[in-house]
Amino acid sequence: MLEMLGSRQKDLLVLLLKNKAGLTADEISEQLGISRNAVRQHLAALENDRLLKRGETCATGGRPKQLYVLTEKGHECFPRHYSWFAELLVTSLVERAGATGMSTQLAELGRKIGAQLASQHAHELVPSVDSTEVLAGLMDNLGYVARAGRDADGAPLIEADNCVFHALAIKHPEVCEFDLALMSAFTGRQIDHQECMAKHGNVCRFRLDPRKASE
């Protein structure tokens, strides 16, 4: 995201990253060496993109001044090497439990998370609503760029254009067990992983058994 911003907007976000309590427009203007009007324009654009927000006001001896702070989305613009950390964890699991043991543990974790998500979204999982649609929406929000659909036989499908574990799944295909277990626990259905980007597929395609697992 940072690479899509102008240099001044990057500098502004870095300032707010360093000043967690927030800065006023005047303080930003002084530290960046640009006019207050230019700062206002940058603040408006970044606020519109939800990268920063208005925080508290601070007393100045006169009229209180508005502070600006980074949002969580703004914080996520800066590199956080989750993939590196995830690979360390997976490698450690393989060393301790082997590929099969790691697969079992990831499946257990996926089932746990899927059940938690189902509980949190129980109000959406009513008979009149397709759980596949709800799950696809959740996966889309998590970065999978997912959508729900149907195959030629009418069975529900979820297709994802982005594998959030792509590099990791290429090295350790067992990682996909987490997704499969999560989806199964959330929907109560068996999942057929028909296509996988980590195995040179164009998408990750998941077919959900039309019947509940208990049927």
PDB file of C-alpha atoms in Angstrom:
ATOM      1  CA  MET A   1       0.000   0.000   0.000  1.00  0.00           C
ATOM      2  CA  LEU A   2       2.793   2.465   0.856  1.00  0.00           C
ATOM      3  CA  GLU A   3       4.236   2.223  -2.664  1.00  0.00           C
ATOM      4  CA  MET A   4       0.934   3.567  -4.033  1.00  0.00           C
ATOM      5  CA  LEU A   5       1.174   6.772  -1.989  1.00  0.00           C
ATOM      6  CA  GLY A   6       3.072   9.954  -2.736  1.00  0.00           C
ATOM      7  CA  SER A   7       6.283  10.682  -0.852  1.00  0.00           C
ATOM      8  CA  ARG A   8       4.652  13.313   1.377  1.00  0.00           C
ATOM      9  CA  GLN A   9       1.816  10.991   2.353  1.00  0.00           C
ATOM     10  CA  LYS A  10       4.338   8.248   3.157  1.00  0.00           C
ATOM     11  CA  ASP A  11       6.293  10.707   5.313  1.00  0.00           C
ATOM     12  CA  LEU A  12       3.074  11.735   7.064  1.00  0.00           C
ATOM     13  CA  LEU A  13       2.173   8.127   7.887  1.00  0.00           C
ATOM     14  CA  VAL A  14       5.692   7.472   9.177  1.00  0.00           C
ATOM     15  CA  LEU A  15       5.354  10.511  11.461  1.00  0.00           C
ATOM     16  CA  LEU A  16       2.117   9.148  12.900  1.00  0.00           C
ATOM     17  CA  LEU A  17       3.678   5.706  13.263  1.00  0.00           C
ATOM     18  CA  LYS A  18       6.410   7.260  15.414  1.00  0.00           C
ATOM     19  CA  ASN A  19       3.952   9.405  17.365  1.00  0.00           C
ATOM     20  CA  LYS A  20       1.343   6.923  18.565  1.00  0.00           C
ATOM     21  CA  ALA A  21      -0.558   9.523  20.620  1.00  0.00           C
ATOM     22  CA  GLY A  22      -1.157  11.545  17.459  1.00  0.00           C
ATOM     23  CA  LEU A  23      -0.114  14.874  15.976  1.00  0.00           C
ATOM     24  CA  THR A  24      -1.946  18.063  15.098  1.00  0.00           C
ATOM     25  CA  ALA A  25      -1.990  19.488  11.592  1.00  0.00           C
ATOM     26  CA  ASP A  26       0.349  22.263  12.756  1.00  0.00           C
ATOM     27  CA  GLU A  27       2.827  19.753  14.179  1.00  0.00           C
ATOM     28  CA  ILE A  28       2.750  17.728  10.973  1.00  0.00           C
ATOM     29  CA  SER A  29       3.248  20.899   8.924  1.00  0.00           C
ATOM     30  CA  GLU A  30       6.256  21.891  11.012  1.00  0.00           C
ATOM     31  CA  GLN A  31       7.895  18.470  10.971  1.00  0.00           C
ATOM     32  CA  LEU A  32       7.360  17.872   7.249  1.00  0.00           C
ATOM     33  CA  GLY A  33       8.234  21.426   6.291  1.00  0.00           C
ATOM     34  CA  ILE A  34       5.131  21.946   4.144  1.00  0.00           C
ATOM     35  CA  SER A  35       2.216  24.339   4.360  1.00  0.00           C
ATOM     36  CA  ARG A  36      -0.745  23.751   6.624  1.00  0.00           C
ATOM     37  CA  ASN A  37      -3.064  23.730   3.591  1.00  0.00           C
ATOM     38  CA  ALA A  38      -0.995  20.972   1.966  1.00  0.00           C
ATOM     39  CA  VAL A  39      -1.161  18.986   5.213  1.00  0.00           C
ATOM     40  CA  ARG A  40      -4.934  19.389   5.308  1.00  0.00           C
ATOM     41  CA  GLN A  41      -5.207  17.991   1.780  1.00  0.00           C
ATOM     42  CA  HIS A  42      -3.035  14.991   2.630  1.00  0.00           C
ATOM     43  CA  LEU A  43      -4.958  14.379   5.852  1.00  0.00           C
ATOM     44  CA  ALA A  44      -8.281  14.457   4.000  1.00  0.00           C
ATOM     45  CA  ALA A  45      -7.052  11.980   1.362  1.00  0.00           C
ATOM     46  CA  LEU A  46      -5.565   9.578   3.920  1.00  0.00           C
ATOM     47  CA  GLU A  47      -8.646   9.805   6.128  1.00  0.00           C
ATOM     48  CA  ASN A  48     -10.810   9.031   3.101  1.00  0.00           C
ATOM     49  CA  ASP A  49      -8.675   5.916   2.510  1.00  0.00           C
ATOM     50  CA  ARG A  50      -9.151   5.028   6.215  1.00  0.00           C
ATOM     51  CA  LEU A  51      -5.397   5.065   6.828  1.00  0.00           C
ATOM     52  CA  LEU A  52      -5.725   7.634   9.586  1.00  0.00           C
ATOM     53  CA  LYS A  53      -8.500   9.040  11.725  1.00  0.00           C
ATOM     54  CA  ARG A  54      -9.250  11.890  14.065  1.00  0.00           C
ATOM     55  CA  GLY A  55      -8.155  11.084  17.581  1.00  0.00           C
ATOM     56  CA  GLU A  56      -8.600  13.122  20.725  1.00  0.00           C
ATOM     57  CA  THR A  57      -8.225  16.880  20.961  1.00  0.00           C
ATOM     58  CA  CYS A  58      -5.373  18.391  22.909  1.00  0.00           C
ATOM     59  CA  ALA A  59      -5.410  21.502  25.079  1.00  0.00           C
ATOM     60  CA  THR A  60      -3.152  24.287  23.850  1.00  0.00           C
ATOM     61  CA  GLY A  61      -4.049  27.107  26.224  1.00  0.00           C
ATOM     62  CA  GLY A  62      -6.510  28.345  23.642  1.00  0.00           C
ATOM     63  CA  ARG A  63      -8.780  26.542  21.262  1.00  0.00           C
ATOM     64  CA  PRO A  64      -8.311  22.726  21.520  1.00  0.00           C
ATOM     65  CA  LYS A  65      -6.554  21.223  18.523  1.00  0.00           C
ATOM     66  CA  GLN A  66      -7.431  18.009  16.716  1.00  0.00           C
ATOM     67  CA  LEU A  67      -5.001  15.106  16.853  1.00  0.00           C
ATOM     68  CA  TYR A  68      -4.632  12.636  13.985  1.00  0.00           C
ATOM     69  CA  VAL A  69      -3.647   9.002  14.539  1.00  0.00           C
ATOM     70  CA  LEU A  70      -3.067   5.935  12.404  1.00  0.00           C
ATOM     71  CA  THR A  71      -5.886   3.416  12.000  1.00  0.00           C
ATOM     72  CA  GLU A  72      -5.246  -0.330  12.076  1.00  0.00           C
ATOM     73  CA  LYS A  73      -5.352  -0.244   8.275  1.00  0.00           C
ATOM     74  CA  GLY A  74      -2.692   2.474   8.383  1.00  0.00           C
ATOM     75  CA  HIS A  75      -0.498   0.329  10.618  1.00  0.00           C
ATOM     76  CA  GLU A  76      -0.878  -2.587   8.200  1.00  0.00           C
ATOM     77  CA  CYS A  77       0.666  -0.482   5.418  1.00  0.00           C
ATOM     78  CA  PHE A  78       4.039  -1.037   7.050  1.00  0.00           C
ATOM     79  CA  PRO A  79       5.842  -4.343   6.535  1.00  0.00           C
ATOM     80  CA  ARG A  80       5.027  -7.031   9.070  1.00  0.00           C
ATOM     81  CA  HIS A  81       6.742 -10.265   8.203  1.00  0.00           C
ATOM     82  CA  TYR A  82       3.919 -12.622   9.111  1.00  0.00           C
ATOM     83  CA  SER A  83       4.890 -15.024   6.321  1.00  0.00           C
ATOM     84  CA  TRP A  84       8.421 -15.348   7.709  1.00  0.00           C
ATOM     85  CA  PHE A  85       7.083 -16.031  11.200  1.00  0.00           C
ATOM     86  CA  ALA A  86       4.475 -18.487   9.885  1.00  0.00           C
ATOM     87  CA  GLU A  87       7.160 -20.414   8.019  1.00  0.00           C
ATOM     88  CA  LEU A  88       9.232 -20.647  11.195  1.00  0.00           C
ATOM     89  CA  LEU A  89       6.245 -22.073  13.064  1.00  0.00           C
ATOM     90  CA  VAL A  90       5.382 -24.583  10.346  1.00  0.00           C
ATOM     91  CA  THR A  91       8.999 -25.690  10.000  1.00  0.00           C
ATOM     92  CA  SER A  92       9.164 -26.176  13.762  1.00  0.00           C
ATOM     93  CA  LEU A  93       5.953 -28.251  13.667  1.00  0.00           C
ATOM     94  CA  VAL A  94       7.350 -30.462  10.905  1.00  0.00           C
ATOM     95  CA  GLU A  95      10.579 -31.009  12.839  1.00  0.00           C
ATOM     96  CA  ARG A  96       8.700 -31.949  15.990  1.00  0.00           C
ATOM     97  CA  ALA A  97       5.752 -33.926  14.612  1.00  0.00           C
ATOM     98  CA  GLY A  98       6.541 -34.703  10.980  1.00  0.00           C
ATOM     99  CA  ALA A  99       4.391 -33.698   8.010  1.00  0.00           C
ATOM    100  CA  THR A 100       1.520 -35.963   9.078  1.00  0.00           C
ATOM    101  CA  GLY A 101       1.563 -34.677  12.638  1.00  0.00           C
ATOM    102  CA  MET A 102       1.641 -31.078  11.421  1.00  0.00           C
ATOM    103  CA  SER A 103      -1.305 -31.766   9.118  1.00  0.00           C
ATOM    104  CA  THR A 104      -3.274 -33.189  12.049  1.00  0.00           C
ATOM    105  CA  GLN A 105      -2.506 -30.198  14.267  1.00  0.00           C
ATOM    106  CA  LEU A 106      -3.411 -27.672  11.563  1.00  0.00           C
ATOM    107  CA  ALA A 107      -6.685 -29.513  10.942  1.00  0.00           C
ATOM    108  CA  GLU A 108      -7.491 -29.381  14.658  1.00  0.00           C
ATOM    109  CA  LEU A 109      -6.750 -25.666  14.703  1.00  0.00           C
ATOM    110  CA  GLY A 110      -8.890 -25.121  11.609  1.00  0.00           C
ATOM    111  CA  ARG A 111     -11.837 -26.938  13.198  1.00  0.00           C
ATOM    112  CA  LYS A 112     -11.491 -24.850  16.345  1.00  0.00           C
ATOM    113  CA  ILE A 113     -11.378 -21.560  14.441  1.00  0.00           C
ATOM    114  CA  GLY A 114     -14.235 -22.633  12.167  1.00  0.00           C
ATOM    115  CA  ALA A 115     -16.420 -23.453  15.169  1.00  0.00           C
ATOM    116  CA  GLN A 116     -15.563 -20.120  16.781  1.00  0.00           C
ATOM    117  CA  LEU A 117     -16.475 -18.240  13.613  1.00  0.00           C
ATOM    118  CA  ALA A 118     -19.737 -20.167  13.301  1.00  0.00           C
ATOM    119  CA  SER A 119     -20.608 -19.195  16.871  1.00  0.00           C
ATOM    120  CA  GLN A 120     -19.743 -15.545  16.263  1.00  0.00           C
ATOM    121  CA  HIS A 121     -21.878 -15.461  13.106  1.00  0.00           C
ATOM    122  CA  ALA A 122     -24.720 -17.643  14.344  1.00  0.00           C
ATOM    123  CA  HIS A 123     -27.175 -14.789  13.731  1.00  0.00           C
ATOM    124  CA  GLU A 124     -26.329 -14.989  10.006  1.00  0.00           C
ATOM    125  CA  LEU A 125     -26.453 -18.785   9.790  1.00  0.00           C
ATOM    126  CA  VAL A 126     -30.226 -19.144   9.646  1.00  0.00           C
ATOM    127  CA  PRO A 127     -32.151 -21.599   7.412  1.00  0.00           C
ATOM    128  CA  SER A 128     -32.996 -18.876   4.902  1.00  0.00           C
ATOM    129  CA  VAL A 129     -29.312 -17.980   4.378  1.00  0.00           C
ATOM    130  CA  ASP A 130     -26.760 -20.129   2.542  1.00  0.00           C
ATOM    131  CA  SER A 131     -23.800 -20.689   4.858  1.00  0.00           C
ATOM    132  CA  THR A 132     -21.583 -20.838   1.767  1.00  0.00           C
ATOM    133  CA  GLU A 133     -22.345 -17.179   1.043  1.00  0.00           C
ATOM    134  CA  VAL A 134     -21.548 -16.196   4.627  1.00  0.00           C
ATOM    135  CA  LEU A 135     -18.281 -18.137   4.592  1.00  0.00           C
ATOM    136  CA  ALA A 136     -17.242 -16.692   1.233  1.00  0.00           C
ATOM    137  CA  GLY A 137     -17.816 -13.204   2.637  1.00  0.00           C
ATOM    138  CA  LEU A 138     -15.656 -13.945   5.677  1.00  0.00           C
ATOM    139  CA  MET A 139     -12.899 -15.386   3.502  1.00  0.00           C
ATOM    140  CA  ASP A 140     -13.060 -12.360   1.229  1.00  0.00           C
ATOM    141  CA  ASN A 141     -12.581 -10.073   4.229  1.00  0.00           C
ATOM    142  CA  LEU A 142      -9.550 -12.152   5.250  1.00  0.00           C
ATOM    143  CA  GLY A 143      -7.893 -11.507   1.894  1.00  0.00           C
ATOM    144  CA  TYR A 144      -8.804 -14.618  -0.097  1.00  0.00           C
ATOM    145  CA  VAL A 145     -10.722 -12.578  -2.726  1.00  0.00           C
ATOM    146  CA  ALA A 146     -13.394 -15.254  -2.488  1.00  0.00           C
ATOM    147  CA  ARG A 147     -16.838 -15.704  -3.995  1.00  0.00           C
ATOM    148  CA  ALA A 148     -19.597 -18.285  -3.689  1.00  0.00           C
ATOM    149  CA  GLY A 149     -21.143 -20.114  -6.610  1.00  0.00           C
ATOM    150  CA  ARG A 150     -22.546 -23.426  -7.850  1.00  0.00           C
ATOM    151  CA  ASP A 151     -21.094 -26.174 -10.009  1.00  0.00           C
ATOM    152  CA  ALA A 152     -22.859 -27.816 -12.958  1.00  0.00           C
ATOM    153  CA  ASP A 153     -24.665 -30.179 -10.569  1.00  0.00           C
ATOM    154  CA  GLY A 154     -25.836 -27.353  -8.340  1.00  0.00           C
ATOM    155  CA  ALA A 155     -23.416 -28.104  -5.488  1.00  0.00           C
ATOM    156  CA  PRO A 156     -22.142 -25.034  -3.628  1.00  0.00           C
ATOM    157  CA  LEU A 157     -18.642 -23.823  -4.446  1.00  0.00           C
ATOM    158  CA  ILE A 158     -16.245 -21.257  -3.080  1.00  0.00           C
ATOM    159  CA  GLU A 159     -13.507 -19.969  -5.369  1.00  0.00           C
ATOM    160  CA  ALA A 160     -10.608 -17.865  -4.110  1.00  0.00           C
ATOM    161  CA  ASP A 161      -8.279 -15.874  -6.357  1.00  0.00           C
ATOM    162  CA  ASN A 162      -5.729 -15.227  -3.611  1.00  0.00           C
ATOM    163  CA  CYS A 163      -4.140 -17.896  -1.423  1.00  0.00           C
ATOM    164  CA  VAL A 164      -3.129 -16.130   1.779  1.00  0.00           C
ATOM    165  CA  PHE A 165      -0.674 -18.966   2.510  1.00  0.00           C
ATOM    166  CA  HIS A 166       0.592 -19.303  -1.073  1.00  0.00           C
ATOM    167  CA  ALA A 167       4.378 -19.385  -0.602  1.00  0.00           C
ATOM    168  CA  LEU A 168       4.004 -21.482   2.546  1.00  0.00           C
ATOM    169  CA  ALA A 169       1.567 -23.922   0.911  1.00  0.00           C
ATOM    170  CA  ILE A 170       3.957 -24.516  -1.982  1.00  0.00           C
ATOM    171  CA  LYS A 171       6.622 -25.687   0.480  1.00  0.00           C
ATOM    172  CA  HIS A 172       4.190 -27.400   2.852  1.00  0.00           C
ATOM    173  CA  PRO A 173       0.967 -28.523   1.079  1.00  0.00           C
ATOM    174  CA  GLU A 174      -0.333 -29.759   4.433  1.00  0.00           C
ATOM    175  CA  VAL A 175      -1.096 -26.113   5.293  1.00  0.00           C
ATOM    176  CA  CYS A 176      -4.248 -26.415   3.164  1.00  0.00           C
ATOM    177  CA  GLU A 177      -5.680 -28.733   5.821  1.00  0.00           C
ATOM    178  CA  PHE A 178      -6.267 -25.660   7.976  1.00  0.00           C
ATOM    179  CA  ASP A 179      -8.558 -24.090   5.347  1.00  0.00           C
ATOM    180  CA  LEU A 180     -10.414 -27.344   4.688  1.00  0.00           C
ATOM    181  CA  ALA A 181     -11.040 -28.049   8.374  1.00  0.00           C
ATOM    182  CA  LEU A 182     -12.135 -24.453   9.044  1.00  0.00           C
ATOM    183  CA  MET A 183     -14.595 -24.482   6.138  1.00  0.00           C
ATOM    184  CA  SER A 184     -15.989 -27.869   7.132  1.00  0.00           C
ATOM    185  CA  ALA A 185     -16.466 -26.829  10.759  1.00  0.00           C
ATOM    186  CA  PHE A 186     -18.131 -23.564   9.764  1.00  0.00           C
ATOM    187  CA  THR A 187     -20.601 -25.096   7.307  1.00  0.00           C
ATOM    188  CA  GLY A 188     -20.976 -28.608   8.749  1.00  0.00           C
ATOM    189  CA  ARG A 189     -20.226 -30.018   5.291  1.00  0.00           C
ATOM    190  CA  GLN A 190     -17.501 -32.132   3.719  1.00  0.00           C
ATOM    191  CA  ILE A 191     -15.120 -30.096   1.543  1.00  0.00           C
ATOM    192  CA  ASP A 192     -13.582 -31.259  -1.732  1.00  0.00           C
ATOM    193  CA  HIS A 193     -10.487 -29.211  -2.624  1.00  0.00           C
ATOM    194  CA  GLN A 194     -10.872 -29.423  -6.393  1.00  0.00           C
ATOM    195  CA  GLU A 195      -8.210 -26.938  -7.485  1.00  0.00           C
ATOM    196  CA  CYS A 196      -5.273 -25.371  -5.642  1.00  0.00           C
ATOM    197  CA  MET A 197      -3.080 -22.439  -6.655  1.00  0.00           C
ATOM    198  CA  ALA A 198      -0.182 -23.905  -4.688  1.00  0.00           C
ATOM    199  CA  LYS A 199      -0.395 -26.833  -7.128  1.00  0.00           C
ATOM    200  CA  HIS A 200      -0.449 -24.584 -10.218  1.00  0.00           C
ATOM    201  CA  GLY A 201      -4.210 -24.087 -10.333  1.00  0.00           C
ATOM    202  CA  ASN A 202      -5.748 -20.821 -11.512  1.00  0.00           C
ATOM    203  CA  VAL A 203      -7.871 -20.562  -8.360  1.00  0.00           C
ATOM    204  CA  CYS A 204      -8.445 -22.383  -5.123  1.00  0.00           C
ATOM    205  CA  ARG A 205     -11.779 -24.121  -5.668  1.00  0.00           C
ATOM    206  CA  PHE A 206     -13.661 -25.740  -2.815  1.00  0.00           C
ATOM    207  CA  ARG A 207     -16.767 -27.843  -3.473  1.00  0.00           C
ATOM    208  CA  LEU A 208     -19.075 -28.220  -0.491  1.00  0.00           C
ATOM    209  CA  ASP A 209     -21.114 -31.395  -0.167  1.00  0.00           C
ATOM    210  CA  PRO A 210     -24.765 -30.316  -0.493  1.00  0.00           C
ATOM    211  CA  ARG A 211     -25.592 -32.515   2.504  1.00  0.00           C
ATOM    212  CA  LYS A 212     -24.666 -31.792   6.085  1.00  0.00           C
ATOM    213  CA  ALA A 213     -21.869 -34.007   7.397  1.00  0.00           C
ATOM    214  CA  SER A 214     -24.284 -35.646   9.875  1.00  0.00           C
ATOM    215  CA  GLU A 215     -26.780 -36.616   7.162  1.00  0.00           C
TER     216      GLU A 215
END
